[in-house]
XYZ file of C-alpha atoms in Angstrom:
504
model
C 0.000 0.000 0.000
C 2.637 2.767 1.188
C 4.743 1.783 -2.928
C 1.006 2.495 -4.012
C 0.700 5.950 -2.390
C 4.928 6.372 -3.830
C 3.621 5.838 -7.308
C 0.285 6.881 -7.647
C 0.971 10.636 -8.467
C 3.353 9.955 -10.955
C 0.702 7.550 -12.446
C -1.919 10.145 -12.636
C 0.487 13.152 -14.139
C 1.702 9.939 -16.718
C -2.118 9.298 -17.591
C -2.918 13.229 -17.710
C -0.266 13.924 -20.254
C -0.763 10.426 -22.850
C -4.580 11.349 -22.716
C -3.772 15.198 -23.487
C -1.397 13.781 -26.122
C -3.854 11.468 -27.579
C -6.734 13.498 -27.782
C -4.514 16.358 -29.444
C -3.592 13.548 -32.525
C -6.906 12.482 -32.401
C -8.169 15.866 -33.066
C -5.180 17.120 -35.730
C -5.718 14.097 -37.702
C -9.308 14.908 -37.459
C -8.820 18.583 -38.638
C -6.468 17.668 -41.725
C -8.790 15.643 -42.692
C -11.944 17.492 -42.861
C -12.807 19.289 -45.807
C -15.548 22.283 -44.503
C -13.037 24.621 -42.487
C -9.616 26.295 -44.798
C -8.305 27.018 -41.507
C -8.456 23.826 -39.579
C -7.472 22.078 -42.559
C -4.084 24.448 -42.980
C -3.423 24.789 -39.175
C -4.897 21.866 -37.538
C -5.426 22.213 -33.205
C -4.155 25.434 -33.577
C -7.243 26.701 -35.760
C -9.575 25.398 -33.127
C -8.648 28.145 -30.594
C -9.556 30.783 -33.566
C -13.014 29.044 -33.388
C -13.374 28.719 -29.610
C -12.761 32.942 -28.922
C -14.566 33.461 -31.856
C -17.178 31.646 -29.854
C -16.829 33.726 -26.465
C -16.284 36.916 -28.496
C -19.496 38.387 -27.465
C -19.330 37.645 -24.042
C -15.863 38.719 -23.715
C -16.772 42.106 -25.216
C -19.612 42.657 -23.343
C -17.909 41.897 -19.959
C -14.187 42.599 -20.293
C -13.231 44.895 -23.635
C -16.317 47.334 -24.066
C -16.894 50.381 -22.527
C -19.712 51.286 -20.415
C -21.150 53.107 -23.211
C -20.327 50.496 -25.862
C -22.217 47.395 -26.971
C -25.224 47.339 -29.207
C -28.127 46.751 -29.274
C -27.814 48.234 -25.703
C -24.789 49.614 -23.850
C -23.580 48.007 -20.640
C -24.915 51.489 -18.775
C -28.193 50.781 -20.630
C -28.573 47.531 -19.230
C -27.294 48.136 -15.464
C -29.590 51.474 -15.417
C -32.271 48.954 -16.078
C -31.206 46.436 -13.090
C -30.607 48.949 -10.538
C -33.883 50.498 -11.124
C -35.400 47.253 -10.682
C -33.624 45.693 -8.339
C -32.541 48.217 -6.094
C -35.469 51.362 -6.798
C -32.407 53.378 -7.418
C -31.183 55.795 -10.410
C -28.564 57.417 -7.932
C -24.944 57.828 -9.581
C -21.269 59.350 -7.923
C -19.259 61.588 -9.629
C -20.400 62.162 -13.241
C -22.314 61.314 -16.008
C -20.656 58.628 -18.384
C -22.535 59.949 -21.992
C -20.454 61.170 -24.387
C -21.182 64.958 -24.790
C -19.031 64.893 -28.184
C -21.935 63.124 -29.330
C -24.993 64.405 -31.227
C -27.932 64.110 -29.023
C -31.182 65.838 -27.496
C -31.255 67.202 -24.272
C -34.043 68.427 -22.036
C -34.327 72.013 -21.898
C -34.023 72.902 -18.211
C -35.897 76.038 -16.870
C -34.199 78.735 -15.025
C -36.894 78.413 -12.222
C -37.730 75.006 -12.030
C -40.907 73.612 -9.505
C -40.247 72.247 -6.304
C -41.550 68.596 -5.360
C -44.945 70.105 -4.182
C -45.879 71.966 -7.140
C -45.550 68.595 -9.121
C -49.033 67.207 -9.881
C -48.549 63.935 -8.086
C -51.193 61.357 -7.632
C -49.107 59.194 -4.359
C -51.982 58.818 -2.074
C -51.900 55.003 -2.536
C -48.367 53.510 -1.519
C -47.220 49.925 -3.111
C -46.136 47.772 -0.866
C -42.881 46.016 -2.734
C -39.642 44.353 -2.023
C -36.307 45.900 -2.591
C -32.341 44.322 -2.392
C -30.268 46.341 0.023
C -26.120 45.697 -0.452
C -24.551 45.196 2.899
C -21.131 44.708 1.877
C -19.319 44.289 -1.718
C -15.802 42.617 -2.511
C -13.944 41.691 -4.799
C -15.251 37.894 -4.434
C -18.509 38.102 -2.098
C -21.315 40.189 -2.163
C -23.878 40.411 0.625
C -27.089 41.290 -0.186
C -30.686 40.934 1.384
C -34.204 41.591 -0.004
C -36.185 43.623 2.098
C -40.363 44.933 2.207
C -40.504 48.141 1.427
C -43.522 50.688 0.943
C -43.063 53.218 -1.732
C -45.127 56.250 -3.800
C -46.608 54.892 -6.905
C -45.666 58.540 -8.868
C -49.686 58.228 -10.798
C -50.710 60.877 -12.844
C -53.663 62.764 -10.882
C -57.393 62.426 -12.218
C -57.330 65.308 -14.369
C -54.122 64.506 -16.106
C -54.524 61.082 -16.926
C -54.649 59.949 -20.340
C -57.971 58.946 -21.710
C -57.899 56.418 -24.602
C -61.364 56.416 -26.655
C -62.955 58.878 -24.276
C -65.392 59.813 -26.792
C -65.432 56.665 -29.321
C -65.909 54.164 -27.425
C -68.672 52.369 -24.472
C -65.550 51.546 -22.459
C -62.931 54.376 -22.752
C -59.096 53.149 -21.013
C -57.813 55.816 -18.480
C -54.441 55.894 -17.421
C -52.403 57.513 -15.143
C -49.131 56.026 -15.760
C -47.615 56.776 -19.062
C -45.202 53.702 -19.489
C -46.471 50.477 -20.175
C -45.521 46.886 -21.712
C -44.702 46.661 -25.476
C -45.814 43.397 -27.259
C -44.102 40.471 -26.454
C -46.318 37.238 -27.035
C -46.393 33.611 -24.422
C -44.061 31.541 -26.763
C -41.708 34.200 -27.289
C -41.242 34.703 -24.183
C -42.032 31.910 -21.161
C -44.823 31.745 -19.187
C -42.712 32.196 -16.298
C -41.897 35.229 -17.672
C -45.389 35.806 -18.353
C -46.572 35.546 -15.122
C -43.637 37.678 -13.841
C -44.453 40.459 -16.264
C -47.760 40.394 -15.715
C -47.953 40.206 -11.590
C -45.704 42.946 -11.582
C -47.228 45.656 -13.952
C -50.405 44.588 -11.758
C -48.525 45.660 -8.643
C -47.058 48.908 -10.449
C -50.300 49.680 -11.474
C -51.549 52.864 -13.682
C -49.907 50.877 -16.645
C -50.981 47.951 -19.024
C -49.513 44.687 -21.259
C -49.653 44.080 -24.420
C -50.178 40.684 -24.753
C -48.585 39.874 -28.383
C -49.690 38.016 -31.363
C -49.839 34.878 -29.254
C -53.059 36.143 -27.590
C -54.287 35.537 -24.278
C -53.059 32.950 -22.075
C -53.436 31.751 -18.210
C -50.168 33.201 -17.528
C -51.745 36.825 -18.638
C -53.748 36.103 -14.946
C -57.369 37.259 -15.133
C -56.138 40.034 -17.446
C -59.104 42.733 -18.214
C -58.823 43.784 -21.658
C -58.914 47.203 -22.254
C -58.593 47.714 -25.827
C -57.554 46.036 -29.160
C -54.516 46.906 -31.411
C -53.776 45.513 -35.081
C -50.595 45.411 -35.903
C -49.537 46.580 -38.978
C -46.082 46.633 -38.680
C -42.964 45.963 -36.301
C -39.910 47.839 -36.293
C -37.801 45.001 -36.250
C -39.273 42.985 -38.451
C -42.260 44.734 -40.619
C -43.743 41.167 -41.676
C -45.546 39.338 -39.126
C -44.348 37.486 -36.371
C -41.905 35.029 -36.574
C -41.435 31.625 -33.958
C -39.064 28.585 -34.880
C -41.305 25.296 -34.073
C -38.963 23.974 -31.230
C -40.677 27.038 -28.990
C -44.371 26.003 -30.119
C -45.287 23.821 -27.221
C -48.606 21.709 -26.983
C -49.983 24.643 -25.354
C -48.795 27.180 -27.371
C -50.355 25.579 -30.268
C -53.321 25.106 -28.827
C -53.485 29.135 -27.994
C -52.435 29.843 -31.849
C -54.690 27.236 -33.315
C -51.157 25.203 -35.139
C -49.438 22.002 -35.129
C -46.849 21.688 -32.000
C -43.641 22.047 -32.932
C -44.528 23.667 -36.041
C -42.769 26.934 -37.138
C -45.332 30.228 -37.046
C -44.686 33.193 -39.748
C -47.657 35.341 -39.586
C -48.243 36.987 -43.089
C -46.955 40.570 -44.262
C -50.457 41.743 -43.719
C -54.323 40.927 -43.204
C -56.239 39.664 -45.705
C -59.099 41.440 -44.180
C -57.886 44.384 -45.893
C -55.881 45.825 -48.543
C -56.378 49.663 -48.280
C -56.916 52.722 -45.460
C -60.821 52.876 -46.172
C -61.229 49.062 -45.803
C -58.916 49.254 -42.813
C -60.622 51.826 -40.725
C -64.419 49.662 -41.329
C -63.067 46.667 -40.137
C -61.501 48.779 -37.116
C -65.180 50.082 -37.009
C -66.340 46.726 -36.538
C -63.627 46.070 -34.133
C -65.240 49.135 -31.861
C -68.589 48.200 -32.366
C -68.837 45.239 -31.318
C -66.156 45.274 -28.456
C -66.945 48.705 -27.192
C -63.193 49.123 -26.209
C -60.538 51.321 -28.035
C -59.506 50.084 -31.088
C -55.193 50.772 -32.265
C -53.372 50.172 -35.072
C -49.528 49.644 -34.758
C -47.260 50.985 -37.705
C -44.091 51.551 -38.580
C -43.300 54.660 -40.842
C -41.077 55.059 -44.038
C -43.759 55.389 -47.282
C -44.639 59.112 -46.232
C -47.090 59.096 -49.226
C -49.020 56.511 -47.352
C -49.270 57.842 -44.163
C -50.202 61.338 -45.640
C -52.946 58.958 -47.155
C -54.038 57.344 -43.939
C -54.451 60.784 -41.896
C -56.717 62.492 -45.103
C -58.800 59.215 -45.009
C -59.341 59.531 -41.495
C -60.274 63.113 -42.136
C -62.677 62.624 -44.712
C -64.105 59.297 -43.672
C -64.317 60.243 -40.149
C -63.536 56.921 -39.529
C -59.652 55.710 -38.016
C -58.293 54.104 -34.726
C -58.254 55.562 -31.109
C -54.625 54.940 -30.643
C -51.482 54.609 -33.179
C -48.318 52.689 -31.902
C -45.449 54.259 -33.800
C -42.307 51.827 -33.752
C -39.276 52.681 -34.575
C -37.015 50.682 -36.779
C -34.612 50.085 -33.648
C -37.174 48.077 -32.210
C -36.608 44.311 -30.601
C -37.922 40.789 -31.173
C -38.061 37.925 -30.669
C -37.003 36.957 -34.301
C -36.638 38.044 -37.264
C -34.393 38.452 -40.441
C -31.070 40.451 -40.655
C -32.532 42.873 -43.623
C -35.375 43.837 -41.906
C -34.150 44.813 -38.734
C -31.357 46.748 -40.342
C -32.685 48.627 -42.853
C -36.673 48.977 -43.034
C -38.312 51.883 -41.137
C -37.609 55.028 -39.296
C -36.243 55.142 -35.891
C -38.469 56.267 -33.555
C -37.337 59.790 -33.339
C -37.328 60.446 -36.833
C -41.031 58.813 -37.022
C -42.701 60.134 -34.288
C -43.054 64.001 -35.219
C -43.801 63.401 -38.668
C -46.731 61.065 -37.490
C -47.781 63.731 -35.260
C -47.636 66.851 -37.318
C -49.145 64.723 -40.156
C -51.926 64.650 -37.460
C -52.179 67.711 -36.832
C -51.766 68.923 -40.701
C -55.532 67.062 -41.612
C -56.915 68.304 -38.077
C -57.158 64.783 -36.796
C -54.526 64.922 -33.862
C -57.192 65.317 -31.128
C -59.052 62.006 -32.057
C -56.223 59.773 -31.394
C -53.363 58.850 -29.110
C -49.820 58.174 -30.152
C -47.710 55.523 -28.202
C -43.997 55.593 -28.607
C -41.844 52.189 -29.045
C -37.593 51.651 -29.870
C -35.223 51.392 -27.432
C -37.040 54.010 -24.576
C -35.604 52.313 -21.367
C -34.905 55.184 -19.206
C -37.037 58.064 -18.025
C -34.391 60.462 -20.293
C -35.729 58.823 -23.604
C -39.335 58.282 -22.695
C -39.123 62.041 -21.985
C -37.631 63.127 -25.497
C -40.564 61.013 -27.299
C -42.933 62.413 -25.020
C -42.012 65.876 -26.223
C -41.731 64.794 -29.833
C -45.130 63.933 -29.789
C -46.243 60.593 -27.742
C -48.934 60.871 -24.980
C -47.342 57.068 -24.207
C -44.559 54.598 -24.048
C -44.256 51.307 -24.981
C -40.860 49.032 -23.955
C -39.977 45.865 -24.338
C -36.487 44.535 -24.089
C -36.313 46.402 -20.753
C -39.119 44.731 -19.491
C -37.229 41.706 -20.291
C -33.921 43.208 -18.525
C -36.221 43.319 -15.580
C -37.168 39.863 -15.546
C -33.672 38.799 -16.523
C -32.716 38.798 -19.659
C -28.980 39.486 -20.117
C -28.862 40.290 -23.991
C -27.714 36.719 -24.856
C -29.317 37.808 -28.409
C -30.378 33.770 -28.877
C -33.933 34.812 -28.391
C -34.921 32.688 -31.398
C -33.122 29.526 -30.600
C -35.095 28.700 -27.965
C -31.883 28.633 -25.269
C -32.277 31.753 -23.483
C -29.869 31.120 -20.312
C -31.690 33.530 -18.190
C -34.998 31.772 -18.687
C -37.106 34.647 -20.181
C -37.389 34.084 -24.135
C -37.304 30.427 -24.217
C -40.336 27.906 -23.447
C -38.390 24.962 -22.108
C -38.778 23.987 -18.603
C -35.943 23.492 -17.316
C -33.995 27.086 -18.440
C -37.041 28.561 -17.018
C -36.479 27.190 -13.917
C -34.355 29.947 -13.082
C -36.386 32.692 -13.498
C -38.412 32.834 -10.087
C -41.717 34.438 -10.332
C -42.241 35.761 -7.080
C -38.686 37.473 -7.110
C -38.383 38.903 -10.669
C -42.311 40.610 -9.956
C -41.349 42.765 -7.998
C -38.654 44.033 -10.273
C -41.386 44.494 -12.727
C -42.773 46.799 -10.502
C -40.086 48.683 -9.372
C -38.649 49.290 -13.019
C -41.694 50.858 -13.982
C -42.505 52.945 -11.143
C -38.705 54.422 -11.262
C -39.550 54.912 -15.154
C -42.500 57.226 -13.931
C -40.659 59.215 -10.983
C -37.992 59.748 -13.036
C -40.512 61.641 -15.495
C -41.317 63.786 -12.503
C -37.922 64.670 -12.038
C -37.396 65.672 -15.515
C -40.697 67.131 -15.932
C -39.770 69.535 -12.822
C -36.575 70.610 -14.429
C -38.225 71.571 -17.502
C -40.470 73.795 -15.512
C -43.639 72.106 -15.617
C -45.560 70.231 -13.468
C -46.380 66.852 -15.350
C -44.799 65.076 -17.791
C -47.937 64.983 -19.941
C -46.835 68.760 -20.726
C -43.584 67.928 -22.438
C -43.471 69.675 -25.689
C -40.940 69.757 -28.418
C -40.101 73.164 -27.223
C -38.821 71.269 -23.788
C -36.142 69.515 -25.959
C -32.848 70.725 -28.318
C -30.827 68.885 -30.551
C -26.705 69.380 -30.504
C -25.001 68.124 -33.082
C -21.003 66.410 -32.892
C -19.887 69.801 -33.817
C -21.453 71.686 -30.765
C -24.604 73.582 -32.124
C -27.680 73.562 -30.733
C -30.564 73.381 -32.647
C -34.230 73.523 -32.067
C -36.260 70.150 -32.430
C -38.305 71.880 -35.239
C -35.628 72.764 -37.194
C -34.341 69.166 -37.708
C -37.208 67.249 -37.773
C -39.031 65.978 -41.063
C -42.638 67.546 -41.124
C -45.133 67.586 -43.577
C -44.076 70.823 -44.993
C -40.382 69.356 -45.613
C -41.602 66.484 -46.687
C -43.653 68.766 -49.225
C -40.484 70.821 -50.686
C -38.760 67.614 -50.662
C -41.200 66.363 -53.547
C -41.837 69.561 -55.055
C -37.862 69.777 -55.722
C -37.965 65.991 -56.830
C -40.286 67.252 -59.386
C -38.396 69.789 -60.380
C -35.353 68.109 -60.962
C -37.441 65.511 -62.725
């Protein structure tokens, strides 16, 4: 026994190295053979670590080589403003901004007497009762943390300010006194865990709503109360229809969508319903008639010829939806195709005041509200397309930051590691319901004091009153520009094609 214990490390190291040794032939031989890889086949073993960081390159960007304000489709900041808001209720930061001020930009115009905290028209007479993570103490290695109850102010719009969706179209009107709400994200793109975390928590929060998605109503929704009705048109990232590989199309799933388990789902380009603006706005008609509830219509803009057409059809039919979601071209999904999401559709700022002054240019601005959806995480952005023109914002992705998500951008594979876009069981596992809800909640009530905040710098005292005149564009090279000046309006839009003709 003791010549056992002698020998038996110099055993082990001998057996380490001849099975390093022959799985490093096995796999040269291997890769000299092969025929599908150049490199492999001209540097065998070696080629294989090209392959493995090219692997890990994401993650090693997004963790070790980018900066803060790097990384698309969000920025490291981007994301960690979204977990701290949800985790912690906090949007406190030491020192100093990290945005680039080199960078062209808007910025809120601040007034040189701004109102104090109790000229803000707060509604905060009901408190939320929540749960919040408190850091005790933060190493290098170990970080102590504890979850702990907390009540805090809701930050609702009062009564009088809330926004009123079909207030005059419809039997059941929606009133809201939140202005932030869920974008659509359907149960089989996303989890029912995620689901049900999503939906407790905007519950909680309150004053807000959930758009529930081309994959319709489910259990996981809760005992949702539909409030109104929106046909989509188009999506920013993808201006087909939806798009689900069949390996997230569950028995259930199917059984929502009325297909085959398993089966891949591409919804078509458009409705056959209807092929034009006037056979659009009767079957919206219908829609209201028969529901009593506001009836939307979700869009995406880049033909301006057709949505000059759309607002002088609503004009002269009298006809049209309650609400239009405007998404910008830098929206999220679920899936989609690389064309699409790149180049189809104006962002969301370039969108949104041409929609609106459109509006306004056939007289039919009053008769419906505008939501806002692209990449408006932070109360900053959801206060720039407020003043461009939105009486609401949608978001998505950080909904799914809340709940999550860690921009793993496999959202279509099925193999979301965080639980959130996938619909197999045991990923999911990790997303825990009753911790990520309150999350929910907390993201979107920060979302709404942080309106408050901005909205009392700008002088007024609700963030329903942002106007483009609250807002300025720099540029890289330092000037400052009002938001009128650089936006596309109908007029522009106008000398654009009367100097096209021109020229023609």
């Amino acid at each position: 026994m003791s010549k056992l214990k002698h020998y038996l490390p110099t055993v082990l190291k001998g057996s380490a190295v001849l099975g390093t040794v022959a799985a490093a032939a096995y796999f040269y031989r291997k890769d000299d053979t092969q025929k599908q890889h150049s490199i492999l086949r001209n540097f065998p073993l070696i080629g294989r670590i090209r392959y493995m960081t090219e692997q890990i390159g994401p993650e090693l960007r997004q963790y070790l080589f980018e900066n803060n304000n790097e990384g698309t489709p969000f920025s490291r900041k981007e994301f960690e403003d979204v977990v701290k808001a949800g985790k912690y209720k906090e949007r406190l930061i030491g020192f100093g901004s990290e945005r680039d001020f080199n960078e062209a930009g808007y910025y809120i115009r601040n007034s040189m007497f701004p109102n104090l905290r109790e000229e803000l028209r707060i509604d905060n007479s009901q408190k939320i009762n929540t749960k919040v993570y408190e850091v005790d103490e933060e190493g290098l290695l170990t970080r102590k943390e504890k979850r702990e109850d907390r009540q805090i102010e809701p930050y609702f719009l009062r009564d009088e300010d809330a926004v009123i969706i079909g207030g005059d179209t419809c039997r059941n009107p929606f009133k809201l006194k939140g202005l932030v709400g869920q974008s659509a994200m359907s149960y089989g793109a996303l989890g029912e865990n995620a689901i049900t975390a999503l939906s407790r928590g905007l519950g909680l929060a309150g004053g807000t709503w959930m758009n529930t998605g081309e994959g319709g109503l489910s259990k996981y929704h809760l005992s949702e109360q539909v409030k109104a009705f929106e046909i989509k048109l188009a999506q920013g990232a993808k201006i087909r229809g939806g798009h689900i590989e069949g390996q997230k199309v569950t028995e259930e799933i199917a059984q929502i969508r009325l297909v085959e388990p398993g089966q891949t789902i591409n919804s078509p380009n458009r409705f056959y319903e209807f092929k034009n603006f006037n056979e659009l706005f009767e079957f919206v008609e219908r829609m209201r008639d028969v529901g009593g509830k506001p009836i939307g219509i979700k869009i995406v803009v880049g033909d301006l010829d057709a949505l000059e057409e759309m607002t002088k059809t609503m004009r002269d039919t009298g006809k049209g939806p309650d609400f239009i979601t405007v998404d910008g071209g830098e929206g999220g999904t679920g899936a989609t195709y690389q064309e699409l999401a790149d180049a189809v559709g104006l962002p969301i700022m370039s969108a949104l005041p041409l929609v609106d002054e459109m509006l306004k240019k056939y007289g039919v601005r009053n008769r419906v509200k505008l939501i806002a959806s692209g990449k408006l995480t932070s109360p900053d952005k959801v206060a720039v397309a407020l003043a461009m023109g939105a009486d609401l914002v949608n978001i998505a992705r950080g909904f799914m930051i809340s709940v999550g998500c860690i921009m793993a951008e496999i959202c279509h594979t099925n193999h979301c590691p965080a639980g959130v876009a996938t619909t197999d069981s045991k990923l999911q596992d990790g997303l825990v319901i009753e911790e990520k809800q309150y999350r929910v909640a907390n993201y979107v009530i920060s979302l709404r004091e942080g309106l408050f905040n901005l909205a009392a710098a700008a002088g007024i005292d609700t963030p329903t009153k942002f106007e483009r005149k609250h807002i300025v564009h720099k540029d890289e090279w330092g000037r400052v520009s009002p938001v009128r000046d650089i936006t596309l309006t109908p007029e522009k839009v106008e000398k654009l094609r009367n100097k096209e003709k021109v020229e023609k």
